[in-house]
Amino acid sequence: MGRAAASLPALPSLLLLGLVAAGAAWPARAPAALPRLPAVPNVVHPPVPDEMRQLAEAAAEALGDDDPEVRPALFQGDMAITNEMYEYWRVGLRWDVFPEKLWDNATVPYVISPLYDPADYATIFQAITTLKFMTCIRFVPWDGKAKDFLLIWPIKKPAGCWSFVGKFGGPQLLSLQPPDERGPNCLGGEGRAIHEILHALGIFHEQSRADRDEFVDVLYENVIPGLEVNFDKQSLENTTYSFEYDYDSIMHYGKYYFSKEKGKPTIVPKKKDAKLGQRWSMSTTDCLKINDLYGCLDKSSYHQRRFYTLCRIMGA
């Protein structure tokens, strides 16, 4: 099954989903030209800022079987970032100052691990197809030659959903834990895959915006002791925002993230009846943000009209 699954990106998404729904068998033989995949160990050590390093092991034990985006015990749960990236993030990271962290020519070579079951493979592929359709970013199957590419893999440890932020360089891991006896983990739908891919493209969590205190309250008394750092926010020093704060963002924490006790909220909206975050699809603002980041809205009046329309119609 492994070699056959690796050939799936060539199938149109609707045909792919139809095959899965119908329980059709995959082709018995994969194309001979498939590139050789790099070896990926079951246990990896993604970077954690020094400020969190001593907390990471204790945090992983405290978090237990919590949300799969929290479970990896990285910065803010699911973000693999270096000390340098963390320091720039704190003062308001500007991608125009670090263009090398964006994917060249808005093109992302990718590999989906052949270890995924066909249905899970289809979920990841559909997430990529959605991002391709709603943005000008090109996702292309890795040809074995591109130095930088996204390597989507079911990492065993740290398990859960996690990603580097922006282009890190080389084979760049993005972990999506498949369903198991505990539940769907990262692949109950395409939403969590989209969330992690948006991290890989350069999008941070919404509630870490410098202006977030105007929109939400963080209840630090309910946060697992030692993990308050996960509610840090960026400095206003270098930060400007082109879009309004988005309670509905696919990149926003849920109400109970990092809670020390079930049922105790850690972050609540100031706007009455607002709900925090969702993991179904990009919101209109998520869609506009990623299109803006990669210059999709500036290509021409046609592209601007197209992507504004797609974001308004298809955004959550």
GROMACS .gro file of C-alpha atoms in nm, residues 144-261:
model
  118
  144GLY     CA    1   1.318   1.450  -0.554
  145LYS     CA    2   1.527   1.751  -0.656
  146ALA     CA    3   1.390   2.051  -0.465
  147LYS     CA    4   1.605   2.118  -0.157
  148ASP     CA    5   1.320   2.260   0.050
  149PHE     CA    6   0.996   2.065   0.075
  150LEU     CA    7   0.716   1.987   0.318
  151LEU     CA    8   0.725   1.634   0.458
  152ILE     CA    9   0.388   1.544   0.608
  153TRP     CA   10   0.433   1.246   0.836
  154PRO     CA   11   0.266   1.059   1.127
  155ILE     CA   12   0.542   1.125   1.380
  156LYS     CA   13   0.524   0.897   1.684
  157LYS     CA   14   0.695   1.135   1.929
  158PRO     CA   15   0.607   1.409   1.983
  159ALA     CA   16   0.268   1.281   1.871
  160GLY     CA   17  -0.010   1.517   1.772
  161CYS     CA   18  -0.042   1.801   1.523
  162TRP     CA   19   0.260   2.030   1.490
  163SER     CA   20   0.464   2.225   1.238
  164PHE     CA   21   0.752   2.464   1.191
  165VAL     CA   22   0.647   2.823   1.122
  166GLY     CA   23   0.742   2.948   0.778
  167LYS     CA   24   1.000   2.776   0.558
  168PHE     CA   25   1.266   2.617   0.778
  169GLY     CA   26   1.474   2.465   0.500
  170GLY     CA   27   1.544   2.113   0.376
  171PRO     CA   28   1.294   1.833   0.438
  172GLN     CA   29   1.054   2.018   0.669
  173LEU     CA   30   0.847   1.795   0.894
  174LEU     CA   31   0.480   1.857   0.957
  175SER     CA   32   0.319   1.605   1.191
  176LEU     CA   33  -0.042   1.493   1.160
  177GLN     CA   34  -0.130   1.210   1.396
  178PRO     CA   35  -0.385   0.972   1.240
  179PRO     CA   36  -0.693   0.842   1.422
  180ASP     CA   37  -0.648   0.578   1.690
  181GLU     CA   38  -0.845   0.432   1.980
  182ARG     CA   39  -0.850   0.773   2.153
  183GLY     CA   40  -1.022   0.950   1.866
  184PRO     CA   41  -0.963   1.122   1.531
  185ASN     CA   42  -0.656   1.316   1.650
  186CYS     CA   43  -0.544   1.543   1.362
  187LEU     CA   44  -0.746   1.387   1.082
  188GLY     CA   45  -1.111   1.394   1.179
  189GLY     CA   46  -1.150   1.641   0.892
  190GLU     CA   47  -0.929   1.868   0.686
  191GLY     CA   48  -0.930   2.156   0.939
  192ARG     CA   49  -0.634   2.058   1.156
  193ALA     CA   50  -0.427   1.977   0.848
  194ILE     CA   51  -0.507   2.326   0.713
  195HIS     CA   52  -0.411   2.477   1.050
  196GLU     CA   53  -0.067   2.314   1.049
  197ILE     CA   54  -0.003   2.389   0.681
  198LEU     CA   55  -0.086   2.756   0.748
  199HIS     CA   56   0.181   2.749   1.020
  200ALA     CA   57   0.426   2.607   0.766
  201LEU     CA   58   0.335   2.891   0.529
  202GLY     CA   59   0.411   3.150   0.799
  203ILE     CA   60   0.086   3.213   0.988
  204PHE     CA   61   0.094   3.240   1.370
  205HIS     CA   62  -0.187   3.187   1.621
  206GLU     CA   63  -0.450   3.458   1.621
  207GLN     CA   64  -0.463   3.506   1.998
  208SER     CA   65  -0.091   3.594   2.009
  209ARG     CA   66  -0.158   3.922   1.827
  210ALA     CA   67  -0.029   4.229   2.010
  211ASP     CA   68  -0.379   4.377   2.027
  212ARG     CA   69  -0.551   4.061   2.154
  213ASP     CA   70  -0.629   4.206   2.501
  214GLU     CA   71  -0.886   4.431   2.336
  215PHE     CA   72  -1.077   4.122   2.226
  216VAL     CA   73  -1.016   3.838   2.474
  217ASP     CA   74  -0.930   3.785   2.840
  218VAL     CA   75  -0.673   3.524   2.940
  219LEU     CA   76  -0.762   3.354   3.271
  220TYR     CA   77  -0.411   3.273   3.391
  221GLU     CA   78  -0.544   3.124   3.714
  222ASN     CA   79  -0.685   2.836   3.507
  223VAL     CA   80  -0.368   2.770   3.305
  224ILE     CA   81  -0.145   2.473   3.387
  225PRO     CA   82   0.131   2.620   3.609
  226GLY     CA   83   0.445   2.687   3.407
  227LEU     CA   84   0.263   2.705   3.073
  228GLU     CA   85   0.156   3.068   3.096
  229VAL     CA   86   0.421   3.140   2.831
  230ASN     CA   87   0.186   2.983   2.577
  231PHE     CA   88  -0.037   3.287   2.617
  232ASP     CA   89   0.239   3.538   2.544
  233LYS     CA   90   0.161   3.796   2.280
  234GLN     CA   91   0.373   3.983   2.029
  235SER     CA   92   0.508   4.328   2.101
  236LEU     CA   93   0.344   4.624   1.932
  237GLU     CA   94   0.691   4.755   1.844
  238ASN     CA   95   0.704   4.622   1.488
  239THR     CA   96   0.351   4.492   1.448
  240THR     CA   97   0.076   4.624   1.226
  241TYR     CA   98  -0.241   4.444   1.121
  242SER     CA   99  -0.421   4.468   0.790
  243PHE     CA  100  -0.719   4.265   0.911
  244GLU     CA  101  -0.947   4.276   1.213
  245TYR     CA  102  -0.911   4.035   1.504
  246ASP     CA  103  -1.083   3.712   1.408
  247TYR     CA  104  -1.262   3.507   1.674
  248ASP     CA  105  -1.355   3.255   1.404
  249SER     CA  106  -1.000   3.199   1.281
  250ILE     CA  107  -0.885   2.843   1.226
  251MET     CA  108  -0.563   2.968   1.390
  252HIS     CA  109  -0.727   3.077   1.720
  253TYR     CA  110  -0.693   2.879   2.045
  254GLY     CA  111  -1.000   2.706   2.174
  255LYS     CA  112  -1.159   2.813   2.502
  256TYR     CA  113  -0.995   2.541   2.715
  257TYR     CA  114  -0.643   2.516   2.573
  258PHE     CA  115  -0.383   2.442   2.844
  259SER     CA  116  -0.646   2.430   3.117
  260LYS     CA  117  -0.535   2.280   3.447
  261GLU     CA  118  -0.881   2.138   3.507
   0.00000   0.00000   0.00000
